[in-house]
Coordinates of N, CA, C and O in Angstrom, one line a residue:
M768 N 62.5 173.1 66.2 CA 62.6 174.2 65.3 C 64.0 174.8 65.5 O 64.5 174.9 66.7
H769 N 64.6 175.3 64.5 CA 65.9 175.9 64.6 C 65.8 177.1 65.5 O 64.8 177.9 65.4
F770 N 66.9 177.4 66.2 CA 66.9 178.5 67.2 C 66.7 179.9 66.5 O 65.9 180.7 67.0
T771 N 67.3 180.1 65.3 CA 67.1 181.3 64.6 C 65.7 181.6 64.2 O 65.2 182.7 64.3
R772 N 65.0 180.5 63.8 CA 63.6 180.7 63.4 C 62.7 181.0 64.6 O 61.8 181.8 64.5
K773 N 63.0 180.4 65.8 CA 62.3 180.7 67.0 C 62.5 182.2 67.4 O 61.5 182.8 67.8
V774 N 63.7 182.6 67.3 CA 64.0 184.0 67.6 C 63.2 184.9 66.6 O 62.6 185.9 67.0
F775 N 63.2 184.6 65.3 CA 62.5 185.4 64.3 C 61.0 185.5 64.7 O 60.4 186.6 64.7
W776 N 60.4 184.3 65.0 CA 59.0 184.3 65.3 C 58.7 185.0 66.6 O 57.6 185.7 66.7
F777 N 59.6 184.9 67.5 CA 59.4 185.6 68.8 C 59.4 187.1 68.6 O 58.6 187.9 69.1
V778 N 60.4 187.6 67.9 CA 60.6 189.0 67.6 C 59.4 189.5 66.8 O 58.8 190.6 67.1
A779 N 58.9 188.8 65.8 CA 57.8 189.2 65.1 C 56.5 189.2 65.9 O 55.7 190.1 65.8
G780 N 56.4 188.2 66.8 CA 55.2 188.2 67.7 C 55.3 189.4 68.7 O 54.3 190.0 69.0
L781 N 56.4 189.6 69.3 CA 56.6 190.7 70.2 C 56.3 192.1 69.5 O 55.6 193.0 70.1
T782 N 56.8 192.2 68.3 CA 56.6 193.5 67.6 C 55.1 193.7 67.3 O 54.5 194.7 67.5
S783 N 54.4 192.6 66.9 CA 53.0 192.7 66.6 C 52.2 193.0 67.9 O 51.3 193.7 67.9
L784 N 52.6 192.4 69.0 CA 52.0 192.6 70.3 C 52.1 194.1 70.7 O 51.2 194.7 71.1
I785 N 53.3 194.6 70.5 CA 53.6 196.0 70.9 C 52.7 196.9 70.0 O 52.1 197.9 70.5
I786 N 52.7 196.7 68.7 CA 51.8 197.5 67.8 C 50.4 197.4 68.2 O 49.6 198.4 68.2
G787 N 49.9 196.2 68.5 CA 48.5 196.0 69.0 C 48.2 196.7 70.3 O 47.2 197.3 70.4
L788 N 49.2 196.7 71.2 CA 49.0 197.5 72.5 C 49.0 199.0 72.2 O 48.2 199.7 72.8
I789 N 49.8 199.4 71.3 CA 49.7 200.9 70.9 C 48.4 201.2 70.3 O 47.8 202.3 70.5
G790 N 47.8 200.2 69.6 CA 46.5 200.4 69.0 C 45.4 200.6 70.0 O 44.3 201.1 69.7
V791 N 45.6 200.1 71.2 CA 44.6 200.3 72.3 C 44.5 201.8 72.6 O 43.4 202.3 72.8
I792 N 45.7 202.5 72.5 CA 45.7 203.9 72.9 C 45.4 204.8 71.7 O 44.7 205.7 71.8
L793 N 46.0 204.4 70.5 CA 45.8 205.2 69.3 C 44.6 204.7 68.5 O 44.6 203.6 68.0
P794 N 43.6 205.5 68.3 CA 42.3 205.0 67.7 C 42.5 204.6 66.3 O 41.7 203.8 65.8
L795 N 43.4 205.1 65.5 CA 43.5 204.8 64.1 C 44.3 203.5 63.8 O 44.4 203.0 62.7
L796 N 44.9 202.9 64.9 CA 45.7 201.7 64.7 C 44.9 200.5 65.2 O 44.5 200.5 66.3
P797 N 44.7 199.5 64.3 CA 43.8 198.4 64.7 C 44.6 197.5 65.7 O 45.7 197.2 65.6
T798 N 43.9 197.1 66.7 CA 44.4 196.2 67.8 C 44.3 194.7 67.4 O 45.3 194.0 67.4
T799 N 43.1 194.3 67.1 CA 42.8 192.9 67.0 C 43.7 192.2 65.9 O 44.2 191.1 66.2
P800 N 43.8 192.7 64.7 CA 44.7 192.0 63.7 C 46.1 191.8 64.2 O 46.7 190.8 64.0
F801 N 46.7 192.8 64.9 CA 48.0 192.6 65.4 C 48.1 191.6 66.5 O 49.1 190.9 66.7
L802 N 47.0 191.5 67.4 CA 47.0 190.5 68.4 C 46.9 189.1 67.8 O 47.5 188.2 68.3
L803 N 46.1 189.0 66.7 CA 46.0 187.7 66.0 C 47.3 187.3 65.4 O 47.8 186.1 65.5
L804 N 48.0 188.3 64.8 CA 49.3 188.0 64.3 C 50.3 187.6 65.3 O 51.1 186.7 65.2
A805 N 50.3 188.3 66.5 CA 51.2 188.0 67.6 C 51.0 186.6 68.1 O 51.9 185.9 68.3
S806 N 49.7 186.2 68.2 CA 49.4 184.9 68.7 C 49.9 183.8 67.7 O 50.5 182.8 68.1
A807 N 49.7 184.1 66.4 CA 50.2 183.1 65.4 C 51.7 183.0 65.4 O 52.3 181.9 65.3
C808 N 52.4 184.1 65.6 CA 53.9 184.1 65.7 C 54.3 183.3 67.0 O 55.3 182.5 67.0
F809 N 53.7 183.6 68.1 CA 54.0 183.0 69.4 C 53.7 181.5 69.4 O 54.4 180.7 70.1
M810 N 52.8 181.1 68.6 CA 52.5 179.6 68.5 C 53.7 178.9 67.9 O 54.0 177.8 68.3
K811 N 54.5 179.6 67.1 CA 55.7 179.0 66.5 C 56.9 179.2 67.3 O 57.8 178.4 67.3
A812 N 56.9 180.2 68.1 CA 58.1 180.6 68.9 C 58.0 180.1 70.3 O 59.0 179.6 70.9
S813 N 56.9 180.4 71.0 CA 56.8 180.1 72.4 C 55.4 179.8 72.8 O 54.6 180.8 73.1
P814 N 55.0 178.6 72.9 CA 53.7 178.2 73.4 C 53.3 178.8 74.7 O 52.2 179.2 75.0
R815 N 54.3 179.0 75.6 CA 54.1 179.6 76.9 C 53.6 181.0 76.8 O 52.6 181.4 77.4
V816 N 54.3 181.8 76.0 CA 53.9 183.2 75.8 C 52.5 183.3 75.0 O 51.7 184.1 75.4
N817 N 52.3 182.4 74.1 CA 51.0 182.4 73.4 C 49.9 182.0 74.4 O 48.8 182.6 74.4
H818 N 50.1 181.1 75.3 CA 49.2 180.7 76.3 C 48.9 182.0 77.2 O 47.7 182.2 77.5
W819 N 49.9 182.7 77.6 CA 49.7 183.9 78.4 C 48.8 184.9 77.6 O 47.9 185.5 78.2
L820 N 49.1 185.1 76.3 CA 48.4 186.0 75.5 C 46.9 185.6 75.4 O 46.0 186.5 75.6
I821 N 46.6 184.4 75.1 CA 45.2 184.0 74.9 C 44.4 183.8 76.1 O 43.2 183.8 76.1
T822 N 45.1 183.7 77.3 CA 44.4 183.7 78.6 C 44.4 185.1 79.3 O 43.8 185.2 80.3
H823 N 45.0 186.1 78.6 CA 44.9 187.4 79.2 C 43.5 187.9 79.2 O 42.8 187.8 78.2
P824 N 43.0 188.5 80.3 CA 41.6 188.8 80.4 C 41.1 189.9 79.4 O 39.9 189.8 79.0
S825 N 42.0 190.8 79.0 CA 41.6 191.8 78.0 C 41.9 191.5 76.6 O 41.2 191.7 75.7
L826 N 43.1 190.9 76.4 CA 43.7 190.7 75.1 C 43.2 189.3 74.5 O 43.1 189.2 73.3
G827 N 43.0 188.4 75.3 CA 42.7 187.0 74.9 C 41.4 186.7 74.2 O 41.4 186.0 73.2
P828 N 40.3 187.3 74.7 CA 39.0 186.9 74.2 C 38.8 187.1 72.7 O 38.3 186.2 72.0
P829 N 39.2 188.2 72.1 CA 39.1 188.3 70.6 C 39.9 187.3 69.9 O 39.5 186.8 68.8
I830 N 41.1 186.9 70.4 CA 42.0 186.0 69.7 C 41.3 184.6 69.8 O 41.2 183.9 68.8
V831 N 40.8 184.2 71.0 CA 40.2 182.9 71.1 C 39.0 182.8 70.3 O 38.7 181.7 69.6
E832 N 38.2 183.9 70.2 CA 37.0 183.8 69.4 C 37.3 183.6 68.0 O 36.7 182.8 67.3
W833 N 38.3 184.3 67.5 CA 38.7 184.1 66.1 C 39.3 182.7 65.8 O 38.9 182.0 64.9
Q834 N 40.1 182.2 66.8 CA 40.7 180.9 66.6 C 39.6 179.8 66.6 O 39.7 178.8 65.9
E835 N 38.6 179.9 67.5 CA 37.6 178.9 67.7 C 36.5 179.0 66.7 O 36.0 178.0 66.2
K836 N 36.0 180.2 66.5 CA 34.7 180.4 65.7 C 34.9 181.1 64.4 O 34.0 181.2 63.6
K837 N 36.1 181.7 64.2 CA 36.3 182.5 63.0 C 35.3 183.6 62.9 O 34.8 184.0 61.8
T838 N 35.0 184.2 64.0 CA 34.1 185.4 64.1 C 34.7 186.5 64.9 O 35.7 186.3 65.6
I839 N 34.1 187.7 64.7 CA 34.6 188.9 65.4 C 33.3 189.5 66.1 O 32.2 189.5 65.5
K840 N 33.5 189.9 67.3 CA 32.3 190.5 68.0 C 31.8 191.7 67.2 O 32.6 192.5 66.6
K841 N 30.5 191.9 67.3 CA 29.8 192.9 66.5 C 30.4 194.3 66.9 O 30.6 195.2 66.1
S842 N 30.6 194.5 68.2 CA 31.1 195.8 68.7 C 32.5 196.1 68.2 O 32.8 197.3 67.8
I843 N 33.3 195.1 68.1 CA 34.7 195.3 67.6 C 34.6 195.6 66.1 O 35.3 196.5 65.6
K844 N 33.7 194.9 65.4 CA 33.6 195.1 63.9 C 33.1 196.5 63.6 O 33.6 197.1 62.7
K845 N 32.1 197.0 64.4 CA 31.6 198.3 64.2 C 32.7 199.4 64.4 O 32.9 200.3 63.6
K846 N 33.5 199.2 65.5 CA 34.6 200.1 65.7 C 35.6 200.1 64.6 O 36.1 201.1 64.2
A847 N 35.9 198.9 64.1 CA 36.9 198.7 63.1 C 36.4 199.4 61.8 O 37.2 200.0 61.1
F848 N 35.1 199.2 61.4 CA 34.6 199.8 60.2 C 34.8 201.3 60.4 O 35.2 202.0 59.4
F849 N 34.4 201.9 61.5 CA 34.5 203.3 61.7 C 35.9 203.8 61.5 O 36.2 204.8 60.9
L850 N 36.9 203.1 62.2 CA 38.3 203.5 62.1 C 38.9 203.3 60.7 O 39.7 204.1 60.3
I851 N 38.5 202.3 60.0 CA 39.0 202.1 58.7 C 38.5 203.2 57.8 O 39.3 203.9 57.1
I852 N 37.2 203.6 57.9 CA 36.7 204.7 57.1 C 37.4 206.0 57.5 O 37.8 206.8 56.6
L853 N 37.5 206.2 58.8 CA 38.1 207.5 59.2 C 39.6 207.6 58.7 O 40.0 208.6 58.2
S854 N 40.3 206.5 58.9 CA 41.7 206.6 58.5 C 41.9 206.8 57.0 O 42.8 207.5 56.5
F855 N 41.0 206.1 56.2 CA 41.1 206.3 54.7 C 40.6 207.7 54.3 O 41.2 208.3 53.4
V856 N 39.6 208.3 55.0 CA 39.2 209.6 54.7 C 40.3 210.6 54.9 O 40.6 211.5 54.1
I857 N 41.0 210.4 56.1 CA 42.1 211.3 56.4 C 43.2 211.1 55.4 O 43.8 212.1 54.8
S858 N 43.5 209.9 55.0 CA 44.6 209.6 54.1 C 44.3 210.2 52.7 O 45.2 210.7 52.0
I859 N 43.0 210.0 52.3 CA 42.6 210.5 51.0 C 42.7 212.1 51.0 O 43.2 212.7 50.0
A860 N 42.3 212.7 52.0 CA 42.3 214.1 52.1 C 43.8 214.6 52.1 O 44.0 215.7 51.5
L861 N 44.7 213.9 52.7 CA 46.1 214.3 52.7 C 46.9 213.9 51.5 O 48.0 214.4 51.3
A862 N 46.4 213.0 50.7 CA 47.2 212.5 49.6 C 47.4 213.6 48.6 O 46.5 214.4 48.2
P863 N 48.6 213.8 48.1 CA 49.0 214.9 47.2 C 48.5 214.8 45.7 O 48.3 215.8 45.1
F864 N 48.3 213.6 45.3 CA 47.9 213.3 43.9 C 46.6 212.7 43.7 O 46.2 211.8 44.5
L865 N 45.9 213.0 42.6 CA 44.6 212.4 42.4 C 44.7 210.9 42.2 O 43.8 210.2 42.7
W866 N 45.7 210.4 41.5 CA 45.8 208.9 41.3 C 46.0 208.2 42.6 O 45.6 207.1 42.8
V867 N 46.7 208.9 43.6 CA 46.9 208.3 44.9 C 45.5 208.2 45.7 O 45.2 207.2 46.3
K868 N 44.8 209.3 45.5 CA 43.4 209.4 46.2 C 42.5 208.3 45.6 O 41.8 207.6 46.4
I869 N 42.6 208.1 44.3 CA 41.7 207.1 43.7 C 42.2 205.7 44.1 O 41.3 204.8 44.4
G870 N 43.5 205.5 44.2 CA 44.0 204.2 44.6 C 43.6 203.9 46.1 O 43.2 202.8 46.4
L871 N 43.7 204.9 46.9 CA 43.3 204.7 48.3 C 41.8 204.4 48.4 O 41.4 203.6 49.2
F872 N 41.0 205.1 47.7 CA 39.6 204.9 47.7 C 39.3 203.5 47.3 O 38.5 202.8 47.9
C873 N 39.9 203.0 46.2 CA 39.6 201.6 45.7 C 40.1 200.6 46.7 O 39.4 199.6 47.0
F874 N 41.2 200.8 47.3 CA 41.7 199.9 48.3 C 40.8 199.9 49.6 O 40.5 198.8 50.1
A875 N 40.3 201.1 49.9 CA 39.3 201.1 51.1 C 38.1 200.3 50.8 O 37.6 199.6 51.6
I876 N 37.6 200.4 49.5 CA 36.3 199.7 49.2 C 36.6 198.2 49.2 O 35.8 197.4 49.8
V877 N 37.7 197.8 48.7 CA 38.1 196.3 48.7 C 38.2 195.8 50.1 O 37.7 194.8 50.5
L878 N 38.9 196.6 51.0 CA 39.1 196.3 52.4 C 37.8 196.2 53.1 O 37.5 195.2 53.8
L879 N 36.9 197.1 52.9 CA 35.6 197.1 53.6 C 34.7 196.0 53.1 O 34.0 195.3 53.9
V880 N 34.8 195.6 51.8 CA 34.0 194.5 51.3 C 34.5 193.2 52.0 O 33.7 192.4 52.4
C881 N 35.8 193.0 51.9 CA 36.4 191.8 52.5 C 36.1 191.7 54.0 O 35.7 190.7 54.5
F882 N 36.3 192.8 54.7 CA 36.0 192.9 56.1 C 34.6 192.6 56.5 O 34.3 191.9 57.5
S883 N 33.7 193.1 55.6 CA 32.2 192.9 55.9 C 31.8 191.4 55.8 O 30.8 191.0 56.3
R884 N 32.6 190.6 55.1 CA 32.3 189.2 54.9 C 32.7 188.4 56.1 O 32.4 187.2 56.1
I885 N 33.5 188.9 57.0 CA 33.9 188.2 58.2 C 32.6 188.0 59.1 O 32.0 189.0 59.4
P886 N 32.3 186.8 59.5 CA 31.1 186.6 60.3 C 31.2 187.3 61.7 O 32.3 187.5 62.2
T887 N 30.1 187.8 62.2 CA 30.1 188.5 63.5 C 29.4 187.6 64.6 O 28.6 186.7 64.2
S888 N 29.7 187.9 65.8 CA 29.0 187.3 66.9 C 28.5 188.4 67.9 O 29.0 189.6 67.8
E889 N 27.6 188.1 68.7 CA 27.2 189.1 69.7 C 28.1 189.2 70.8 O 28.8 189.2 71.5

């Protein structure tokens, strides 16, 4: 792969990893999707860094579960549902225009329906 592409994928992976780690601390920022994105980017940029990520005792298990089974743990899914709803309620409450509120509500419904279709594991 061309060096510039590797740098791009590495920077994208690192950015996603940092956002995911911030999501561990900030409850409204989702962690798992950013970790999955980081892993996908690192697969293209640095298999060594991707290996570190998927073998990390705290960060790796949700990534490996998704890659192998295409499932999300029930506990993670419940937390994600709660945080999605909470973040959209706050966003809708703070939105200045009715059309923005309606758009956010519709987007939340679509997101929740799509997210609910992802299989869960115990």
